Coordinates of C-alpha atoms in Angstrom, one line a residue:
Chain C
M1 CA 9.0 -2.6 32.2
T2 CA 7.0 -4.3 30.2
E3 CA 4.4 -1.5 30.0
A4 CA 7.3 0.7 29.3
L5 CA 8.4 -1.4 26.3
F6 CA 4.5 -1.8 25.6
E7 CA 4.4 1.9 25.0
F8 CA 7.4 2.6 23.3
L9 CA 6.4 0.1 20.6
L10 CA 2.8 1.6 20.2
R11 CA 4.7 5.0 19.6
Q12 CA 6.5 3.7 16.9
G13 CA 3.5 1.5 15.6
D14 CA 1.2 4.9 15.8
N15 CA 3.3 6.8 14.3
S16 CA 3.6 4.9 10.7
L17 CA 0.0 3.9 11.2
V18 CA -1.3 7.5 11.6
L19 CA 1.1 8.9 9.0
G20 CA 0.5 5.9 6.4
H21 CA -3.2 6.1 6.7
R22 CA -3.0 10.4 6.0
V23 CA -0.4 9.6 2.9
S24 CA -2.7 7.0 1.4
E25 CA -5.6 10.0 1.3
W26 CA -3.8 11.3 -1.6
C27 CA -4.5 8.0 -3.4
G28 CA -5.8 9.0 -7.2
V29 CA -5.4 12.8 -6.7
A30 CA -2.1 13.6 -6.5
P31 CA -0.2 16.8 -8.6
A32 CA 1.2 13.9 -11.1
L33 CA 1.0 10.4 -11.9
E34 CA 4.3 9.9 -10.4
E35 CA 3.4 11.1 -7.3
D36 CA 0.6 9.3 -7.4
I37 CA 3.4 5.9 -7.4
A38 CA 5.5 7.7 -4.6
L39 CA 2.7 8.3 -2.0
A40 CA 1.2 5.0 -2.5
N41 CA 4.9 3.6 -2.1
T42 CA 5.1 6.0 0.6
A43 CA 2.2 4.8 2.6
L44 CA 2.2 1.3 1.4
D45 CA 5.8 1.3 3.3
L46 CA 4.8 2.9 6.7
I47 CA 1.2 0.5 6.4
G48 CA 4.3 -2.3 6.5
Q49 CA 6.2 -0.9 9.3
T50 CA 3.2 -0.6 11.6
R51 CA 2.5 -4.5 11.2
L52 CA 5.7 -5.2 12.7
W53 CA 5.8 -2.5 15.1
L54 CA 2.1 -3.2 16.3
E55 CA 2.6 -7.5 16.2
Y56 CA 5.6 -6.8 18.3
A57 CA 3.7 -4.5 20.7
A58 CA 0.2 -6.7 20.7
E59 CA 3.1 -9.8 21.8
V60 CA 4.9 -8.0 24.9
E61 CA 1.5 -6.9 26.1
G62 CA 0.6 -10.7 26.1
K63 CA -3.2 -9.7 26.2
G64 CA -4.0 -12.0 23.5
R65 CA -4.9 -8.8 21.6
S66 CA -3.5 -8.5 17.7
A67 CA -1.5 -5.9 16.1
D68 CA -5.5 -5.5 14.2
D69 CA -6.7 -5.0 17.7
L70 CA -4.7 -2.2 18.4
A71 CA -4.7 -0.4 15.2
F72 CA -8.8 -0.8 15.1
L73 CA -9.8 -0.9 18.4
R74 CA -8.0 1.4 20.3
D75 CA -9.6 5.0 20.7
A76 CA -7.6 8.7 20.3
Y77 CA -7.1 8.7 24.2
D78 CA -4.9 5.3 23.6
F79 CA -2.8 6.5 20.6
R80 CA 0.6 7.3 20.8
N81 CA 1.7 8.8 17.7
M82 CA 2.9 12.4 17.6
L83 CA 0.9 15.6 17.1
L84 CA 2.9 16.1 13.9
V85 CA 1.5 13.1 11.9
E86 CA -2.2 13.2 12.6
L87 CA -2.4 17.1 11.3
P88 CA -4.6 16.8 8.1
N89 CA -2.7 16.8 4.4
K90 CA -4.0 20.0 3.5
D91 CA -1.8 20.8 -0.1
F92 CA 0.7 18.8 -1.3
G93 CA 3.1 21.1 0.1
Q94 CA 1.8 20.6 3.7
T95 CA 2.1 16.8 2.8
L96 CA 5.6 16.6 1.9
M97 CA 6.7 19.2 4.5
R98 CA 4.9 17.1 7.2
Q99 CA 6.9 13.9 5.4
F100 CA 10.4 15.5 5.8
L101 CA 9.9 16.5 9.1
F102 CA 9.2 13.0 9.9
D103 CA 11.9 11.5 7.4
A104 CA 14.6 13.9 9.0
F105 CA 13.7 12.3 12.7
Q106 CA 13.1 8.7 11.5
V107 CA 16.4 7.9 9.2
P108 CA 18.8 8.6 12.8
W109 CA 16.4 7.2 15.1
L110 CA 15.9 4.0 13.2
T111 CA 19.6 4.0 12.6
A112 CA 20.4 4.3 16.1
L113 CA 17.2 1.7 17.0
K114 CA 19.2 -0.8 14.5
S115 CA 21.6 -1.2 17.9
S116 CA 18.8 -2.0 20.2
S117 CA 19.6 -4.2 23.2
D118 CA 15.9 -5.5 21.6
Q119 CA 17.1 -7.8 19.2
H120 CA 13.4 -7.6 17.9
I121 CA 13.5 -3.9 17.7
A122 CA 16.5 -4.0 16.0
D123 CA 15.3 -5.8 13.2
I124 CA 12.5 -4.0 12.9
A125 CA 14.5 -0.9 12.8
S126 CA 16.8 -2.3 10.3
K127 CA 14.5 -3.3 7.8
S128 CA 12.3 -0.1 8.1
L129 CA 15.6 2.2 8.1
Q130 CA 15.9 1.1 4.2
E131 CA 12.4 2.0 3.3
A132 CA 12.9 5.5 5.5
L133 CA 16.4 6.4 3.8
Y134 CA 14.4 6.3 0.4
H135 CA 11.2 8.1 1.9
L136 CA 14.0 11.3 3.1
E137 CA 15.7 11.1 -0.2
R138 CA 12.4 11.7 -1.9
S139 CA 11.1 14.2 0.7
R140 CA 13.8 16.4 1.1
D141 CA 14.4 16.8 -2.8
T142 CA 10.9 17.7 -3.4
V143 CA 11.0 20.1 -0.1
I144 CA 14.1 21.6 -1.5
A145 CA 12.5 21.6 -5.5
L146 CA 9.6 23.5 -4.5
G147 CA 11.3 25.6 -2.1
D148 CA 13.4 26.6 -5.2
G149 CA 10.8 26.2 -7.9
T150 CA 8.3 29.5 -8.3
K151 CA 7.3 32.0 -6.5
E152 CA 4.3 30.3 -5.5
S153 CA 5.4 27.1 -4.9
N154 CA 8.3 28.9 -2.5
A155 CA 5.9 30.7 -0.9
R156 CA 3.3 27.2 -0.3
M157 CA 6.7 25.8 1.3
Q158 CA 7.4 28.0 3.8
E159 CA 3.4 28.2 4.6
A160 CA 4.1 24.8 5.3
L161 CA 7.1 24.9 7.2
D162 CA 5.6 27.9 9.3
R163 CA 2.3 25.9 9.9
L164 CA 3.9 22.8 11.1
W165 CA 7.1 24.0 12.8
P166 CA 5.3 24.1 16.3
Y167 CA 4.4 20.1 15.8
A168 CA 7.9 19.0 14.7
G169 CA 9.8 19.3 18.1
E170 CA 7.3 17.4 20.6
V171 CA 9.3 14.2 20.1
F172 CA 12.7 15.4 21.3
R173 CA 11.1 16.1 24.8
D174 CA 12.3 12.9 26.7
D175 CA 9.6 11.7 29.0
E176 CA 9.8 8.8 31.5
I177 CA 8.8 5.8 29.1
D178 CA 12.6 7.6 26.9
I179 CA 14.3 7.6 30.1
A180 CA 13.6 3.9 30.8
M181 CA 14.5 2.5 27.4
A182 CA 17.8 4.5 27.7
K183 CA 18.4 3.0 30.5
K184 CA 17.9 -0.7 29.2
H185 CA 19.5 0.2 25.8
I186 CA 16.7 -0.3 24.0
A187 CA 17.0 2.8 22.4
P188 CA 18.1 6.0 22.5
R189 CA 16.9 9.4 24.1
P190 CA 15.2 11.5 21.6
S191 CA 17.0 14.5 22.4
E192 CA 20.1 12.6 21.3
I193 CA 18.9 12.8 17.8
R194 CA 18.1 16.6 17.6
Q195 CA 21.4 17.7 16.5
T196 CA 21.6 15.4 13.6
W197 CA 17.6 16.4 12.8
D198 CA 18.8 20.2 13.2
A199 CA 21.5 19.7 10.6
T200 CA 19.6 18.1 8.2
L201 CA 16.8 21.0 8.4
K202 CA 19.3 23.5 8.2
E203 CA 20.8 22.2 5.3
T204 CA 18.0 21.5 3.7
F205 CA 16.2 24.7 4.1
E206 CA 19.1 26.7 2.9
A207 CA 19.0 24.8 -0.6
A208 CA 15.6 25.3 -0.5
Y209 CA 15.8 29.1 0.0
L210 CA 13.1 28.8 3.3
T211 CA 13.7 30.3 6.3
L212 CA 13.4 28.5 9.8
S213 CA 12.1 29.7 12.7
E214 CA 14.2 30.5 15.7
D215 CA 11.0 29.8 18.2
R216 CA 11.1 26.1 20.1
F217 CA 8.0 26.3 21.3
A218 CA 6.4 22.7 20.4
H219 CA 3.3 21.3 21.4
S220 CA 3.0 18.2 23.0
G221 CA 0.6 15.7 24.3
G222 CA 0.7 13.0 21.2
R223 CA 3.3 10.4 22.0
T224 CA 2.2 10.4 25.8
G225 CA -1.6 10.5 24.9
Q226 CA -2.6 13.3 26.9
R227 CA -3.8 15.8 24.5
H228 CA -4.2 14.8 20.8
T229 CA -5.5 16.9 18.1
E230 CA -9.0 17.0 17.3
H231 CA -8.4 15.4 13.8
L232 CA -7.3 12.2 15.2
G233 CA -10.9 11.3 16.2
H234 CA -12.0 12.0 12.8
M235 CA -9.3 10.0 11.0
L236 CA -9.9 6.9 13.3
A237 CA -13.7 7.2 13.2
T238 CA -12.8 6.8 9.3
M239 CA -10.2 4.0 10.2
Q240 CA -11.9 1.8 12.1
V241 CA -15.4 2.1 10.9
L242 CA -15.8 -1.6 9.7
Q243 CA -14.3 -3.1 12.8
R244 CA -16.0 -0.9 14.9
S245 CA -19.7 -1.7 13.4
Y246 CA -19.2 -5.3 13.0
P247 CA -17.6 -6.4 16.0
G248 CA -16.2 -9.5 15.3
A249 CA -16.2 -10.3 11.7
T250 CA -13.3 -11.6 10.2
W251 CA -12.5 -9.8 7.1
Chain T
M1 CA -11.5 -4.3 -20.7
Y2 CA -11.0 -0.7 -20.4
A3 CA -11.2 0.1 -23.9
Q4 CA -14.9 0.0 -25.4
M5 CA -16.3 1.7 -27.7
V6 CA -13.2 3.1 -29.4
K7 CA -14.3 5.0 -32.6
S8 CA -12.4 4.1 -35.4
T9 CA -11.6 6.8 -38.2
G10 CA -15.0 5.7 -39.6
K11 CA -13.8 4.5 -42.6
A12 CA -14.8 1.2 -44.1
L13 CA -12.4 -1.8 -44.0
L14 CA -10.2 -1.8 -47.5
S15 CA -10.0 -4.6 -49.7
R16 CA -6.7 -5.1 -51.0
E17 CA -7.1 -4.0 -54.3
E18 CA -8.3 -0.5 -52.5
M19 CA -5.0 -0.4 -50.6
S20 CA -1.9 1.5 -51.4
P21 CA 1.6 -0.6 -51.7
Q22 CA 2.6 1.0 -48.7
E23 CA -0.7 -0.3 -47.0
R24 CA -0.3 -3.0 -48.5
A25 CA 2.8 -4.1 -47.4
F26 CA 1.9 -2.7 -43.6
Q27 CA -1.0 -5.3 -43.8
D28 CA 1.3 -8.6 -44.5
R29 CA 4.0 -7.6 -41.5
I30 CA 0.9 -7.6 -39.2
D31 CA -0.7 -10.7 -41.2
Q32 CA 2.7 -12.4 -40.7
G33 CA 2.8 -11.3 -36.9
E34 CA 5.2 -9.3 -37.0
K35 CA 5.7 -6.2 -34.4
I36 CA 5.0 -2.5 -35.8
E37 CA 7.3 -0.3 -34.2
P38 CA 7.4 3.5 -33.4
K39 CA 9.7 4.3 -36.0
D40 CA 7.5 2.1 -38.6
W41 CA 5.5 3.7 -41.5
M42 CA 1.9 3.1 -40.6
P43 CA -1.7 4.4 -41.7
E44 CA -2.8 7.4 -40.2
G45 CA -6.1 5.5 -39.0
Y46 CA -4.1 2.7 -37.4
R47 CA -1.9 5.7 -35.6
K48 CA -5.2 7.2 -34.6
N49 CA -7.1 4.1 -33.5
L50 CA -3.8 3.3 -31.2
I51 CA -4.2 6.6 -29.7
R52 CA -7.7 6.2 -28.7
Q53 CA -7.6 2.5 -27.6
I54 CA -4.0 3.1 -25.4
G55 CA -5.3 6.1 -24.0
Q56 CA -8.9 5.3 -23.4
H57 CA -7.0 2.2 -21.4
A58 CA -4.5 4.5 -19.9
H59 CA -7.3 7.0 -18.6
S60 CA -9.1 3.9 -17.3
E61 CA -6.2 3.0 -15.0
I62 CA -5.9 6.1 -13.5
V63 CA -9.8 7.3 -13.1
G64 CA -9.9 3.8 -11.9
Q65 CA -7.9 4.6 -8.6
L66 CA -10.9 6.5 -7.4
P67 CA -13.3 3.7 -6.7
E68 CA -10.6 2.1 -4.9
G69 CA -9.1 4.8 -3.2
N70 CA -12.6 5.3 -1.5
W71 CA -12.0 2.3 0.5
I72 CA -8.4 2.5 1.1
T73 CA -9.1 4.8 4.6
R74 CA -11.4 2.4 5.4
A75 CA -10.3 -1.0 4.7
P76 CA -10.7 -3.4 8.0
T77 CA -7.2 -4.8 8.4
L78 CA -3.6 -3.3 8.1
E79 CA -2.9 -6.3 5.5
R80 CA -6.2 -5.3 3.6
K81 CA -5.3 -1.7 3.6
A82 CA -1.5 -2.8 2.4
N83 CA -3.1 -5.0 -0.2
L84 CA -5.4 -2.5 -1.6
L85 CA -2.7 0.5 -1.7
A86 CA -0.2 -1.9 -3.4
K87 CA -3.2 -2.7 -5.7
V88 CA -3.9 1.1 -6.5
Q89 CA 0.3 1.7 -6.9
D90 CA 0.1 -1.0 -9.6
E91 CA -3.0 0.8 -11.1
A92 CA -1.0 4.1 -11.7
G93 CA 1.8 2.4 -12.5
H94 CA -0.2 0.7 -15.3
G95 CA -1.4 4.2 -16.4
L96 CA 2.2 5.4 -16.6
Y97 CA 3.4 2.3 -19.1
L98 CA 0.3 3.1 -21.2
Y99 CA 1.0 6.7 -21.7
C100 CA 4.4 5.9 -22.1
A101 CA 2.9 3.7 -25.0
A102 CA 0.6 6.0 -26.2
E103 CA 3.4 8.5 -26.1
T104 CA 5.5 7.1 -28.7
L105 CA 3.1 7.7 -31.1
G106 CA 3.4 11.3 -31.3
V107 CA 1.1 12.2 -28.6
S108 CA 2.1 13.7 -24.9
R109 CA 0.4 13.0 -21.6
D110 CA -0.3 16.4 -21.1
Q111 CA -2.4 16.5 -24.4
L112 CA -4.3 13.2 -23.3
F113 CA -5.0 14.6 -20.2
E114 CA -6.5 17.8 -21.8
M115 CA -8.7 15.2 -23.8
L116 CA -9.7 13.4 -20.4
H117 CA -10.7 16.9 -18.6
T118 CA -12.6 17.9 -21.8
G119 CA -14.4 14.8 -22.5
K120 CA -12.9 14.3 -25.6
M121 CA -11.7 11.4 -24.5
K122 CA -13.4 8.4 -22.9
Y123 CA -12.7 6.2 -19.8
S124 CA -14.1 2.4 -19.0
S125 CA -17.9 2.9 -18.1
I126 CA -17.0 0.7 -14.8
F127 CA -15.5 3.6 -12.7
N128 CA -18.6 5.3 -13.2
Y129 CA -20.2 3.2 -10.7
P130 CA -19.6 3.7 -7.2
T131 CA -18.0 1.7 -4.6
L132 CA -20.5 1.6 -1.4
T133 CA -19.6 -1.3 0.6
W134 CA -16.3 -3.0 1.6
A135 CA -17.5 -6.2 -0.1
D136 CA -17.3 -3.7 -3.8
M137 CA -13.4 -4.1 -3.2
G138 CA -14.0 -8.1 -3.8
A139 CA -16.0 -7.8 -6.5
V140 CA -13.8 -5.0 -8.3
G141 CA -11.1 -7.4 -8.1
W142 CA -13.0 -10.2 -9.0
L143 CA -15.2 -9.0 -11.9
V144 CA -13.5 -5.6 -12.6
D145 CA -10.2 -6.8 -13.3
G146 CA -11.4 -10.4 -13.8
A147 CA -13.1 -8.8 -17.0
A148 CA -10.1 -6.7 -17.8
I149 CA -7.8 -9.7 -17.8
M150 CA -10.2 -11.5 -20.8
N151 CA -9.5 -8.6 -23.0
Q152 CA -6.2 -8.3 -22.0
V153 CA -4.5 -11.4 -22.2
P154 CA -4.9 -11.5 -26.1
L155 CA -3.7 -8.2 -26.4
Q156 CA -0.3 -9.3 -25.4
R157 CA -0.2 -10.6 -29.3
T158 CA -1.5 -7.0 -30.4
S159 CA 0.2 -5.8 -33.5
Y160 CA 2.1 -2.5 -32.1
G161 CA 5.2 -3.1 -30.6
P162 CA 4.7 -0.9 -27.0
Y163 CA 1.4 -1.7 -26.3
A164 CA 1.9 -5.4 -26.6
R165 CA 4.9 -5.2 -24.4
A166 CA 2.8 -2.9 -21.4
M167 CA 0.2 -5.6 -22.1
V168 CA 2.5 -8.5 -20.8
R169 CA 3.6 -6.5 -17.3
I170 CA 0.0 -5.5 -16.9
C171 CA -1.9 -8.9 -17.3
K172 CA 0.7 -10.7 -14.5
E173 CA -0.1 -7.9 -12.1
E174 CA -3.7 -8.0 -13.1
S175 CA -4.1 -11.6 -12.3
F176 CA -2.6 -11.3 -8.8
H177 CA -5.5 -8.7 -8.4
Q178 CA -8.3 -10.6 -9.1
R179 CA -7.4 -13.2 -7.3
Q180 CA -7.3 -10.8 -4.2
G181 CA -10.7 -9.7 -5.3
F182 CA -11.8 -13.3 -5.1
Q183 CA -10.5 -13.7 -1.9
I184 CA -12.3 -10.6 -0.4
M185 CA -15.8 -12.5 -2.0
L186 CA -14.9 -15.5 0.0
T187 CA -14.1 -14.2 2.9
M188 CA -17.4 -12.4 2.8
A189 CA -19.3 -15.1 1.3
N190 CA -18.0 -17.5 4.3
G191 CA -18.6 -14.5 6.8
T192 CA -21.4 -13.1 9.1
E193 CA -25.0 -12.6 7.8
D194 CA -24.3 -8.8 7.0
Q195 CA -20.8 -9.7 5.3
K196 CA -23.1 -12.3 3.3
R197 CA -25.2 -9.8 2.4
M198 CA -22.8 -7.2 1.4
A199 CA -21.2 -9.5 -0.6
Q200 CA -24.6 -10.6 -2.6
D201 CA -25.6 -7.1 -3.1
A202 CA -22.2 -6.2 -4.7
L203 CA -22.2 -9.0 -6.9
N204 CA -25.7 -8.1 -7.7
R205 CA -24.5 -4.1 -8.2
F206 CA -21.3 -5.1 -10.2
W207 CA -22.4 -8.0 -12.8
Y208 CA -24.2 -6.4 -15.3
P209 CA -21.7 -3.3 -15.5
A210 CA -19.0 -6.3 -15.7
L211 CA -20.4 -7.6 -18.7
M212 CA -21.1 -4.2 -20.4
M213 CA -17.0 -3.6 -19.8
F214 CA -16.8 -5.7 -23.0
G215 CA -18.7 -3.4 -25.4
P216 CA -21.6 -3.4 -27.2
S217 CA -22.7 -6.1 -28.8
D218 CA -21.6 -7.4 -32.1
K219 CA -24.2 -6.6 -34.3
D220 CA -24.1 -3.2 -32.9
S221 CA -20.6 -2.8 -32.7
V222 CA -19.6 -0.8 -36.1
H223 CA -15.7 -0.1 -35.3
S224 CA -14.2 -3.7 -35.1
A225 CA -13.5 -5.1 -38.5
Q226 CA -10.5 -2.9 -39.4
S227 CA -9.4 -2.8 -35.6
M228 CA -9.6 -6.8 -36.1
A229 CA -7.7 -6.5 -39.5
W230 CA -4.8 -4.5 -37.7
K231 CA -4.5 -6.6 -35.0
I232 CA -5.6 -3.7 -32.6
K233 CA -8.4 -5.9 -31.4
M234 CA -8.2 -9.4 -31.3
N235 CA -11.4 -11.1 -30.0
T236 CA -14.9 -9.6 -30.9
N237 CA -16.8 -7.7 -27.6
D238 CA -19.4 -11.1 -28.0
E239 CA -16.6 -13.9 -28.0
L240 CA -15.0 -12.2 -24.7
R241 CA -18.3 -11.7 -22.6
Q242 CA -19.2 -15.2 -23.4
K243 CA -15.7 -16.4 -22.1
F244 CA -16.2 -14.2 -19.1
V245 CA -19.6 -15.4 -18.1
D246 CA -18.6 -18.8 -18.6
E247 CA -15.6 -18.7 -16.6
T248 CA -17.0 -16.3 -13.7
V249 CA -20.7 -18.4 -13.3
P250 CA -19.2 -21.0 -11.5
Q251 CA -17.0 -19.0 -9.3
A252 CA -20.4 -17.3 -8.2
E253 CA -21.3 -20.6 -7.3
F254 CA -18.3 -21.8 -5.4
L255 CA -19.0 -18.7 -3.5
G256 CA -22.3 -19.3 -2.5
L257 CA -23.8 -16.5 -4.7
T258 CA -26.4 -16.1 -6.8
V259 CA -25.7 -14.8 -10.4
P260 CA -28.5 -11.9 -10.8
D261 CA -30.1 -13.2 -13.6
E262 CA -33.0 -15.1 -13.9
H263 CA -32.1 -16.5 -17.5
L264 CA -29.1 -17.8 -17.0
T265 CA -28.6 -21.5 -17.8
W266 CA -26.2 -23.9 -19.3
N267 CA -27.0 -24.7 -22.8
E268 CA -25.9 -28.2 -23.5
D269 CA -25.7 -27.9 -27.0
T270 CA -23.7 -24.6 -27.3
G271 CA -21.0 -25.9 -24.3
H272 CA -22.0 -22.3 -22.6
Y273 CA -24.1 -20.3 -20.9
D274 CA -27.1 -18.5 -22.3
Y275 CA -27.6 -15.4 -20.0
S276 CA -29.4 -12.0 -20.4
E277 CA -27.6 -9.1 -22.1
P278 CA -27.3 -5.7 -19.9
D279 CA -29.6 -3.6 -20.6
W280 CA -27.8 -0.9 -23.3
N281 CA -29.6 1.8 -22.8
E282 CA -28.1 2.5 -19.5
F283 CA -24.9 1.9 -20.8
F284 CA -25.3 4.4 -23.4
D285 CA -26.9 6.7 -21.0
V286 CA -23.1 6.0 -18.5
I287 CA -20.7 6.1 -21.7
S288 CA -22.6 9.5 -22.9
G289 CA -22.0 11.1 -19.3
N290 CA -24.7 10.0 -17.1
G291 CA -23.5 7.3 -15.0
P292 CA -23.9 7.3 -11.5
C293 CA -20.8 8.6 -11.1
N294 CA -19.3 10.0 -13.8
T295 CA -19.4 14.0 -12.5
E296 CA -17.5 12.6 -9.4
R297 CA -14.6 11.0 -11.2
L298 CA -13.9 13.5 -13.7
E299 CA -14.3 16.4 -10.9
A300 CA -11.7 14.7 -8.6
R301 CA -9.5 14.2 -11.6
K302 CA -9.6 17.6 -12.7
M303 CA -9.4 18.8 -9.3
A304 CA -6.2 17.3 -8.9
W305 CA -4.9 18.5 -11.9
D306 CA -5.6 21.9 -11.4
D307 CA -4.5 22.1 -7.8
G308 CA -1.1 20.0 -8.4
A309 CA -0.2 23.1 -11.4
W310 CA 1.6 24.4 -8.8
V311 CA 3.8 21.8 -8.0
R312 CA 4.6 20.8 -11.5
E313 CA 5.2 24.3 -12.3
G314 CA 7.4 24.5 -9.3
M315 CA 9.1 21.3 -10.1
L316 CA 9.8 22.3 -13.9
A317 CA 11.3 25.6 -12.4
H318 CA 13.4 23.9 -9.9
A319 CA 14.7 21.4 -12.7
R320 CA 15.5 24.4 -15.4
K321 CA 17.0 26.4 -12.6
S322 CA 19.3 23.6 -12.0
Q323 CA 20.5 23.2 -15.2
A324 CA 21.3 26.8 -16.0
R325 CA 23.2 26.5 -12.6
K326 CA 25.0 23.6 -13.7
A327 CA 25.7 25.0 -17.1
A328 CA 26.9 28.2 -15.3
A329 CA 29.7 26.2 -13.3
E330 CA 30.7 24.5 -15.7

């Protein structure tokens, strides 16, 4: 059970860590100053959430590792984030579309986790939900604005959606960890969230004049750690460089 | 100091007799410590100087995100990463207040960006230096934000209301950044041999560029008198530089680091440190575009602006369409 809970917590923490890192790559080069501020703020929230999840994961694991050890000293195959969040930023449209697909899941997911039988998880979810609600409001509004905006912005957002769509469904494939968590009432099965997520997407893409593919194919392998994309290794090489190069140093 | 070498309109300081009655009344208000507000009459030179100074300051905030952004993705712990993100977010926020303050003088943010991109307006020379190790995040916070505070604290009393008020908010956050930077330096200076080496190297590379932030020596600074009379500038460059040296040297000693100046000595008679001037040729090279990172910094900003054009256009088109739809529905 401890092992399954640890895996579950890594999934939460790694999602926020990897996405937070990706978003932070935008620092100083966003399309407008307001976007610079908003993206930095989103990244900051996600890194803050990461600390909560990974601190708890480290505690549950009980091997004396810290949240920083988990973030900076694991290799790609030990990461448990969904593939969607490790994909490169590309243009602002892809960054915001990725954010929207994630936020649209995260809001109902964290809402459900607020009722977790594990009080620590309920507390983290409760705090993170406030931030996720704001992220969703912003990413949804941006997707709608750019979908509606000009011919070019609409085309770019459609391209972003088409590009990211095959990575969006991974999270709904329940596996043995999800089932173990559901049995203990720690978390619902992710597939239970799908309907809410579908509804948010439908409503948003209609308002954004974007077409959602009927295809339900979904790449997988991120949240199990079985097969990440090639991109994660490069991200970790950057992210972990100091901890790896100077073992044991305090920063 | 984020506004160095602000070129004034070129006119010498006017005597009271040379001033028009309107100019005299304006100067009297400033001398009495009154704040000038956007709708008040002001001499054209005052407006132009302020636009240049505030604009340069605003540009420095946004270009200043880049050398630190260079390390956000490599920050060594989650806490450091969060702190650095928060700092860079604050800087973007400072940019926003300052562009807003400049807008009250009748220049738009887009016009100011245009002037930055075409090289008509400058930003602080300090951001044209590279950040090469994690210790540079310490040195930038400690020295660069430290130097900025020296200049900005007096600017809270500057004569132009919107600028003074922006400075009040900015100063609070800057002193927090400086403490954070010093704390990084402290950790490094007390760390492993490698970390100590990085800390000393960062101080070696940033010491003189930080001194340059106050602008050229008073004897070569031709634009100060009018700005000081207008209370756009509150202290001379050399006064501020001396204050910075006096405060920073004991901090370096506390860190166990060596300031890279063999002539640095405490002068009992003056009650100040004697120190070596930075290489002013290097300063003028950096200002005129030949600093180590001028090309990259400007390239990064221009690319961000050009790549983001479709986003800004899309947002604007959506706002117009929404407005039209709303009007049609009414």
